[in-house]
């Protein structure tokens, strides 16, 4: 028997959660490629900078130890400002216009990298490219999440993080090949990211605005038209999470949302700070651990992380967000502490621990784009993701800037212990604050009164 406060299950089922038709699947795949392209480019450019500086570019551009640190942190510094500024603008004026602007900015800087003559020019272009990347972080995940169904939203958003790892791997392979067989072609490594950026720009042409963002601004008619055209929804219903409201940063730091803002920012920082530092200076760390072909080892490490991310992507909508975040965080800490003991252990233990860390990182990495897209309402979703990504990039920049300094003064074991403590702290924060949003619609997961709501079990369908 049903009541007004307990409607039957079929009455709660939204038409937009029905099995997908082929045209809708095609649209979602295009949206995934378009948004994943930005993540691919981020991983790609980070790897090209690392690969170029590991080759002849370092000497020909007269890169000193000072500029080595600044170049390693340049894209991360830019990402900080891009996430904050473009994320806020995106919530104010919409996802669609900024989704094009940021790639035009990135492509222009990537092309200019072919002609750099000094280290400071690489740094400046890296910062501006980082601004575009930070903006894309704040736009892409919310946009895709706002079109996805709740039963496989984690799967779609997880693909974005896999795209980052794929971009990093491909760029590192290109860099490894050029450094090995044509060292003088280092400019091709630096500027190679212009190719995927231009391709992605063409793919994004014609994509619609987010209906949830339109509804958050009271533009329901436009939103329903997009849902009916792109997702073939007959009865849209009320998809807004809140009453239409103006974008305001203060909501992220209000009593209702401050814990969510702190959680996504601090956990994301704990995930990427050790990874960015260790991978940018991967050859240096692996040499310290005793691996002879350190450049190949660094390349292998990126593939190991990709494998971990792919496994996690397969199970994210079955296992849930919490375990895939918390357990690998503690495992990463254990592996980093073991790697720090490499001088007291046989060589194989230190190397295996290093790769074990990268595999565990890959598993938890895909949640960085999922949680921020699920725990904030549409009016500040891009802003919330921008704050989280910006905070994480500050942490990553600190890690990449300080690693060579700490490594030179105190040695690799000290570096690994510090990064292990960061992972341990991230695991504790996630255990205390991470919500379980699996199986919830964005209306449920982002509502200010549903912070402690349990996840709705996901029942596999034939869709």
Coordinates of C-alpha atoms in Angstrom, one line a residue:
X1 CA 0.0 0.0 0.0
X2 CA 1.4 3.4 -1.0
X3 CA 1.0 6.7 0.7
X4 CA 1.8 10.3 -0.3
X5 CA 5.1 10.1 1.6
X6 CA 6.0 6.7 0.2
X7 CA 5.3 6.7 -3.6
X8 CA 5.7 3.4 -5.5
X9 CA 9.0 2.7 -7.2
X10 CA 7.6 3.1 -10.7
X11 CA 6.3 6.6 -9.8
X12 CA 9.8 7.6 -8.9
X13 CA 11.4 6.3 -12.1
X14 CA 12.4 9.1 -14.4
X15 CA 11.9 8.8 -18.1
X16 CA 15.5 9.9 -18.6
X17 CA 16.7 6.8 -16.6
X18 CA 15.1 4.4 -19.2
X19 CA 17.2 2.1 -21.4
X20 CA 19.1 4.1 -24.0
X21 CA 18.3 4.0 -27.7
X22 CA 21.1 3.9 -30.3
X23 CA 20.9 7.6 -31.1
X24 CA 21.2 8.5 -27.4
X25 CA 24.1 6.2 -26.9
X26 CA 25.8 7.8 -29.9
X27 CA 25.2 11.3 -28.3
X28 CA 26.6 10.2 -25.0
X29 CA 29.7 8.6 -26.6
X30 CA 30.3 11.9 -28.5
X31 CA 29.9 13.9 -25.3
X32 CA 32.3 11.5 -23.5
X33 CA 34.9 11.8 -26.3
X34 CA 34.6 15.6 -26.3
X35 CA 34.9 15.9 -22.5
X36 CA 37.5 13.2 -22.2
X37 CA 39.6 14.9 -24.9
X38 CA 40.3 17.7 -22.4
X39 CA 41.5 15.2 -19.8
X40 CA 43.6 13.4 -22.5
X41 CA 45.2 16.7 -23.3
X42 CA 46.0 17.5 -19.7
X43 CA 47.8 14.1 -19.2
X44 CA 49.4 14.6 -22.6
X45 CA 50.9 18.0 -22.0
X46 CA 52.2 17.1 -18.5
X47 CA 54.0 14.1 -20.0
X48 CA 55.4 16.1 -23.0
X49 CA 57.0 18.6 -20.6
X50 CA 58.5 15.8 -18.5
X51 CA 59.8 13.9 -21.6
X52 CA 61.2 17.0 -23.3
X53 CA 63.1 18.1 -20.1
X54 CA 64.4 14.5 -19.7
X55 CA 65.9 14.9 -23.2
X56 CA 68.0 17.4 -25.1
X57 CA 65.6 20.3 -24.5
X58 CA 67.0 20.6 -21.0
X59 CA 70.5 21.6 -22.3
X60 CA 69.5 23.5 -25.5
X61 CA 67.1 25.7 -23.5
X62 CA 69.8 26.2 -20.8
X63 CA 67.4 25.0 -18.1
X64 CA 69.0 25.5 -14.7
X65 CA 67.9 23.6 -11.5
X66 CA 65.8 26.7 -10.7
X67 CA 63.9 26.6 -14.0
X68 CA 63.6 22.9 -13.8
X69 CA 61.4 23.2 -10.8
X70 CA 59.4 26.1 -12.2
X71 CA 58.7 24.3 -15.6
X72 CA 57.7 21.2 -13.8
X73 CA 55.1 23.2 -11.9
X74 CA 54.0 25.6 -14.7
X75 CA 50.9 23.7 -16.0
X76 CA 49.9 23.0 -12.4
X77 CA 50.2 26.6 -11.4
X78 CA 48.0 27.6 -14.4
X79 CA 45.5 24.9 -13.5
X80 CA 45.0 26.5 -10.1
X81 CA 43.9 29.8 -11.6
X82 CA 42.0 28.2 -14.5
X83 CA 39.9 26.0 -12.2
X84 CA 38.9 28.9 -9.9
X85 CA 38.3 31.6 -12.6
X86 CA 36.9 29.6 -15.5
X87 CA 34.9 27.3 -13.2
X88 CA 33.1 30.3 -11.7
X89 CA 32.6 31.9 -15.1
X90 CA 31.2 28.6 -16.4
X91 CA 28.6 28.5 -13.7
X92 CA 27.7 32.1 -14.5
X93 CA 27.4 32.0 -18.3
X94 CA 27.1 28.3 -19.1
X95 CA 29.1 25.2 -20.0
X96 CA 29.0 25.5 -23.7
X97 CA 30.8 28.8 -24.5
X98 CA 33.7 28.2 -22.1
X99 CA 34.0 24.6 -23.4
X100 CA 35.2 26.1 -26.7
X101 CA 37.2 29.1 -25.4
X102 CA 39.5 27.0 -23.2
X103 CA 40.6 24.8 -26.1
X104 CA 41.3 27.7 -28.4
X105 CA 43.5 29.2 -25.7
X106 CA 45.3 25.9 -25.2
X107 CA 45.9 25.2 -28.9
X108 CA 47.4 28.7 -29.4
X109 CA 49.9 28.1 -26.7
X110 CA 50.7 24.6 -27.7
X111 CA 51.5 25.8 -31.2
X112 CA 53.8 28.5 -29.8
X113 CA 55.9 25.8 -28.0
X114 CA 57.4 24.8 -31.3
X115 CA 59.3 28.1 -31.3
X116 CA 60.5 28.6 -27.7
X117 CA 64.1 29.8 -27.3
X118 CA 64.5 29.8 -23.5
X119 CA 63.3 28.2 -20.3
X120 CA 61.1 31.2 -19.2
X121 CA 59.1 31.0 -22.4
X122 CA 58.3 27.3 -21.7
X123 CA 57.2 28.3 -18.2
X124 CA 54.9 31.1 -19.3
X125 CA 53.3 29.1 -22.0
X126 CA 52.9 26.2 -19.6
X127 CA 51.1 28.5 -17.1
X128 CA 48.7 29.7 -19.7
X129 CA 48.0 26.2 -21.0
X130 CA 47.4 25.2 -17.4
X131 CA 44.7 27.9 -17.1
X132 CA 42.9 26.3 -20.1
X133 CA 43.4 22.8 -18.6
X134 CA 42.0 24.0 -15.2
X135 CA 39.0 25.4 -17.0
X136 CA 38.4 22.2 -18.8
X137 CA 38.5 20.3 -15.6
X138 CA 35.7 22.5 -14.2
X139 CA 33.6 22.2 -17.3
X140 CA 34.0 18.7 -18.7
X141 CA 33.1 16.5 -15.7
X142 CA 30.0 18.5 -14.7
X143 CA 28.8 18.6 -18.3
X144 CA 29.1 14.9 -18.9
X145 CA 27.7 14.1 -15.4
X146 CA 24.7 16.2 -16.0
X147 CA 23.7 14.2 -19.1
X148 CA 24.5 10.8 -17.7
X149 CA 22.2 8.3 -16.0
X150 CA 22.7 7.6 -12.4
X151 CA 23.2 3.8 -12.9
X152 CA 26.3 4.3 -15.0
X153 CA 27.4 7.9 -14.3
X154 CA 30.5 6.7 -12.6
X155 CA 31.4 4.6 -15.6
X156 CA 31.1 7.7 -17.9
X157 CA 33.0 10.0 -15.6
X158 CA 35.6 7.4 -14.9
X159 CA 36.4 7.3 -18.6
X160 CA 37.6 10.9 -18.2
X161 CA 40.2 9.9 -15.7
X162 CA 41.3 7.0 -17.9
X163 CA 41.6 9.5 -20.7
X164 CA 44.2 11.4 -18.6
X165 CA 46.2 8.3 -18.1
X166 CA 46.0 7.4 -21.8
X167 CA 47.1 10.9 -22.8
X168 CA 50.1 10.6 -20.4
X169 CA 51.1 7.2 -21.7
X170 CA 50.9 8.1 -25.4
X171 CA 52.8 11.3 -24.9
X172 CA 55.5 9.6 -22.8
X173 CA 55.8 6.9 -25.6
X174 CA 56.2 9.7 -28.2
X175 CA 58.8 11.4 -26.0
X176 CA 60.6 8.2 -25.3
X177 CA 60.9 7.4 -29.0
X178 CA 62.0 10.9 -30.0
X179 CA 64.6 11.1 -27.2
X180 CA 65.9 7.7 -28.1
X181 CA 66.1 7.9 -31.9
X182 CA 65.9 11.6 -32.7
X183 CA 67.1 13.7 -29.7
X184 CA 67.2 16.9 -31.8
X185 CA 63.4 16.7 -32.3
X186 CA 62.6 17.8 -28.8
X187 CA 60.4 20.7 -30.1
X188 CA 58.1 18.1 -31.6
X189 CA 57.6 16.7 -28.1
X190 CA 56.9 20.1 -26.5
X191 CA 54.4 21.2 -29.2
X192 CA 52.8 17.8 -29.9
X193 CA 49.7 18.6 -27.7
X194 CA 48.4 21.0 -30.4
X195 CA 47.3 17.9 -32.4
X196 CA 44.8 16.4 -29.9
X197 CA 43.7 19.9 -28.9
X198 CA 42.6 20.8 -32.4
X199 CA 40.9 17.4 -33.0
X200 CA 39.0 17.8 -29.7
X201 CA 38.0 21.4 -30.7
X202 CA 36.3 20.0 -33.9
X203 CA 34.5 17.2 -31.9
X204 CA 33.1 19.8 -29.5
X205 CA 31.4 21.8 -32.3
X206 CA 27.6 21.6 -32.0
X207 CA 27.4 20.2 -28.5
X208 CA 24.4 21.5 -26.5
X209 CA 24.3 23.4 -23.2
X210 CA 23.7 21.5 -20.0
X211 CA 20.0 21.2 -19.3
X212 CA 20.6 21.0 -15.5
X213 CA 22.5 24.3 -15.7
X214 CA 19.7 25.9 -17.7
X215 CA 17.2 24.7 -15.1
X216 CA 19.3 26.1 -12.3
X217 CA 19.0 29.5 -14.0
X218 CA 15.2 29.1 -14.5
X219 CA 15.4 28.4 -18.2
X220 CA 13.3 25.2 -18.1
X221 CA 11.9 25.5 -21.6
X222 CA 15.3 25.4 -23.2
X223 CA 16.4 22.6 -20.9
X224 CA 13.5 20.4 -21.8
X225 CA 14.0 21.0 -25.5
X226 CA 17.6 19.7 -25.2
X227 CA 16.5 16.6 -23.2
X228 CA 13.9 15.7 -25.8
X229 CA 16.2 16.3 -28.7
X230 CA 19.4 14.7 -27.5
X231 CA 18.2 12.1 -24.9
X232 CA 14.7 11.5 -26.4
X233 CA 13.0 12.2 -23.1
X234 CA 9.2 12.3 -23.3
X235 CA 8.5 13.4 -19.7
X236 CA 11.4 15.4 -18.2
X237 CA 9.8 16.1 -14.9
X238 CA 11.6 18.3 -12.3
X239 CA 15.4 17.7 -12.7
X240 CA 16.5 20.7 -10.8
X241 CA 18.3 20.1 -7.5
X242 CA 17.3 23.4 -5.9
X243 CA 15.2 26.4 -6.7
X244 CA 16.8 28.5 -9.5
X245 CA 19.6 30.6 -7.9
X246 CA 22.5 32.8 -8.8
X247 CA 26.0 31.3 -8.8
X248 CA 27.7 32.2 -5.5
X249 CA 31.0 30.9 -4.2
X250 CA 29.8 31.3 -0.6
X251 CA 27.5 28.3 -1.0
X252 CA 30.6 26.0 -1.3
X253 CA 31.8 27.2 2.1
X254 CA 28.3 27.3 3.8
X255 CA 27.5 25.1 6.7
X256 CA 25.7 22.6 4.5
X257 CA 28.5 22.2 1.9
X258 CA 31.8 23.1 3.6
X259 CA 32.6 19.4 4.5
X260 CA 32.0 18.3 0.9
X261 CA 34.3 21.1 -0.4
X262 CA 37.1 20.2 2.1
X263 CA 36.7 16.5 1.3
X264 CA 36.9 16.7 -2.5
X265 CA 39.8 19.3 -2.3
X266 CA 41.9 17.5 0.3
X267 CA 41.4 13.9 -1.0
X268 CA 42.1 14.9 -4.6
X269 CA 45.3 16.7 -3.3
X270 CA 46.4 13.6 -1.5
X271 CA 45.9 11.5 -4.6
X272 CA 47.8 13.6 -7.1
X273 CA 50.6 15.2 -5.0
X274 CA 52.7 12.1 -4.7
X275 CA 51.8 10.9 -8.3
X276 CA 52.7 14.1 -10.1
X277 CA 56.0 14.5 -8.2
X278 CA 57.0 10.9 -8.7
X279 CA 56.1 10.7 -12.4
X280 CA 57.6 14.0 -13.4
X281 CA 60.9 13.0 -11.8
X282 CA 60.3 9.3 -12.4
X283 CA 63.7 8.5 -14.0
X284 CA 65.5 10.3 -11.1
X285 CA 63.6 8.3 -8.5
X286 CA 64.0 5.0 -10.3
X287 CA 67.7 5.6 -10.6
X288 CA 67.9 6.2 -6.9
X289 CA 66.0 2.9 -6.3
X290 CA 68.7 1.1 -8.4
X291 CA 66.8 0.6 -11.7
X292 CA 69.3 0.7 -14.6
X293 CA 67.0 1.8 -17.5
X294 CA 65.1 4.4 -15.5
X295 CA 63.5 6.1 -18.5
X296 CA 61.9 2.9 -19.7
X297 CA 60.9 2.2 -16.1
X298 CA 59.1 5.5 -15.9
X299 CA 57.3 4.7 -19.1
X300 CA 56.3 1.3 -17.7
X301 CA 55.0 3.0 -14.6
X302 CA 52.5 5.1 -16.6
X303 CA 51.2 1.9 -18.2
X304 CA 50.8 0.2 -14.8
X305 CA 48.8 3.2 -13.5
X306 CA 46.6 3.0 -16.6
X307 CA 45.9 -0.7 -15.9
X308 CA 44.8 0.2 -12.4
X309 CA 42.5 3.0 -13.6
X310 CA 40.9 0.7 -16.2
X311 CA 40.2 -2.0 -13.6
X312 CA 38.7 0.6 -11.3
X313 CA 36.5 2.0 -14.1
X314 CA 35.0 -1.4 -14.8
X315 CA 33.8 -1.8 -11.2
X316 CA 33.1 1.8 -10.0
X317 CA 29.4 1.6 -10.4
X318 CA 29.3 -1.9 -8.8
X319 CA 31.6 -1.5 -5.8
X320 CA 30.9 2.2 -5.0
X321 CA 32.9 5.3 -4.6
X322 CA 34.0 5.0 -1.0
X323 CA 36.0 1.7 -1.1
X324 CA 37.6 2.6 -4.4
X325 CA 38.9 5.8 -2.8
X326 CA 39.7 4.7 0.7
X327 CA 41.4 1.3 0.4
X328 CA 43.9 2.2 -2.4
X329 CA 44.8 5.4 -0.5
X330 CA 46.1 3.4 2.5
X331 CA 47.7 0.8 0.2
X332 CA 49.6 3.7 -1.6
X333 CA 51.0 4.8 1.8
X334 CA 52.2 1.3 2.6
X335 CA 53.9 0.9 -0.8
X336 CA 55.6 4.3 -0.5
X337 CA 56.9 3.4 3.0
X338 CA 58.2 0.1 1.7
X339 CA 59.9 1.8 -1.3
X340 CA 61.6 4.2 1.2
X341 CA 63.3 1.1 2.7
X342 CA 65.0 0.2 -0.6
X343 CA 68.5 0.6 0.8
X344 CA 67.8 -2.1 3.5
X345 CA 66.0 -4.4 1.1
X346 CA 66.9 -6.2 -2.2
X347 CA 66.5 -4.1 -5.3
X348 CA 63.4 -5.9 -6.4
X349 CA 61.4 -4.9 -3.3
X350 CA 61.9 -1.1 -3.9
X351 CA 61.0 -1.4 -7.5
X352 CA 58.0 -3.6 -6.9
X353 CA 56.8 -1.2 -4.2
X354 CA 57.1 1.8 -6.6
X355 CA 55.1 0.1 -9.3
X356 CA 52.6 -1.2 -6.6
X357 CA 52.0 2.4 -5.6
X358 CA 51.4 3.4 -9.2
X359 CA 48.9 0.6 -9.7
X360 CA 47.0 1.6 -6.5
X361 CA 47.1 5.2 -7.6
X362 CA 45.4 4.2 -10.9
X363 CA 42.6 2.5 -9.0
X364 CA 41.7 5.5 -6.9
X365 CA 42.5 8.2 -9.5
X366 CA 39.1 7.9 -11.4
X367 CA 37.2 9.1 -8.3
X368 CA 38.8 12.6 -8.6
X369 CA 36.4 13.6 -11.4
X370 CA 33.4 11.7 -10.0
X371 CA 32.9 13.0 -6.5
X372 CA 33.1 16.8 -7.3
X373 CA 30.6 16.3 -10.1
X374 CA 28.1 14.5 -7.7
X375 CA 28.2 16.4 -4.4
X376 CA 27.4 20.0 -5.5
X377 CA 24.2 21.5 -7.1
X378 CA 24.2 22.7 -10.7
X379 CA 24.5 26.4 -9.7
X380 CA 28.0 25.8 -8.3
X381 CA 29.0 22.4 -9.7
X382 CA 31.7 23.7 -12.0
X383 CA 32.8 26.2 -9.3
X384 CA 33.1 23.3 -6.8
X385 CA 35.0 21.2 -9.2
X386 CA 37.2 24.2 -10.0
X387 CA 38.0 24.7 -6.3
X388 CA 38.9 21.1 -5.8
X389 CA 41.0 20.8 -9.0
X390 CA 42.8 24.1 -8.2
X391 CA 43.6 22.9 -4.6
X392 CA 44.9 19.6 -5.9
X393 CA 47.1 21.4 -8.4
X394 CA 48.6 23.6 -5.7
X395 CA 49.5 20.4 -3.8
X396 CA 50.9 18.8 -7.0
X397 CA 52.9 21.9 -7.8
X398 CA 54.3 22.0 -4.3
X399 CA 55.3 18.3 -4.8
X400 CA 57.0 18.7 -8.1
X401 CA 58.7 21.9 -7.0
X402 CA 60.0 20.5 -3.7
X403 CA 60.9 16.9 -4.8
X404 CA 64.2 17.7 -6.5
X405 CA 65.2 20.0 -3.6
X406 CA 64.3 17.5 -0.9
X407 CA 65.8 14.6 -2.9
X408 CA 69.2 16.5 -3.3
X409 CA 69.4 17.5 0.3
X410 CA 68.0 14.5 2.1
X411 CA 67.8 11.6 -0.4
X412 CA 65.0 9.6 -2.0
X413 CA 63.9 7.7 1.1
X414 CA 62.9 10.9 2.8
X415 CA 60.9 12.0 -0.3
X416 CA 59.1 8.6 -0.3
X417 CA 58.3 8.8 3.4
X418 CA 56.9 12.4 3.1
X419 CA 54.7 11.3 0.1
X420 CA 53.6 8.2 2.1
X421 CA 52.4 10.4 4.9
X422 CA 50.4 12.5 2.4
X423 CA 48.7 9.3 1.2
X424 CA 48.0 8.2 4.7
X425 CA 46.5 11.5 5.6
X426 CA 44.3 11.3 2.5
X427 CA 43.1 7.9 3.5
X428 CA 42.1 9.1 6.9
X429 CA 40.2 12.1 5.5
X430 CA 38.4 10.0 3.0
X431 CA 37.4 7.4 5.7
X432 CA 35.9 10.2 7.8
X433 CA 34.2 12.3 5.1
X434 CA 33.7 10.4 1.9
X435 CA 30.0 10.0 1.1
X436 CA 28.7 7.1 -0.9
X437 CA 26.9 8.6 -4.0
X438 CA 26.7 5.4 -6.0
X439 CA 23.2 4.7 -7.3
X440 CA 21.9 8.2 -6.5
X441 CA 20.6 10.8 -9.0
X442 CA 22.4 14.2 -9.0
X443 CA 19.3 15.6 -7.4
X444 CA 19.8 13.2 -4.5
X445 CA 23.6 13.2 -4.2
X446 CA 23.9 17.0 -4.5
X447 CA 21.1 18.0 -2.1
X448 CA 22.3 19.8 1.0
X449 CA 20.1 17.7 3.3
X450 CA 21.3 14.3 1.9
X451 CA 24.9 14.3 3.0
X452 CA 24.5 11.1 5.0
X453 CA 22.0 9.4 2.7
X454 CA 23.0 5.8 2.0
X455 CA 23.5 4.8 -1.6
X456 CA 20.6 3.2 -3.5
X457 CA 21.6 -0.3 -4.6
X458 CA 22.3 -0.5 -8.3
X459 CA 20.4 -3.2 -10.0
X460 CA 21.9 -4.3 -13.4
X461 CA 19.6 -3.8 -16.3
X462 CA 19.6 -4.9 -19.9
X463 CA 20.3 -1.4 -21.1

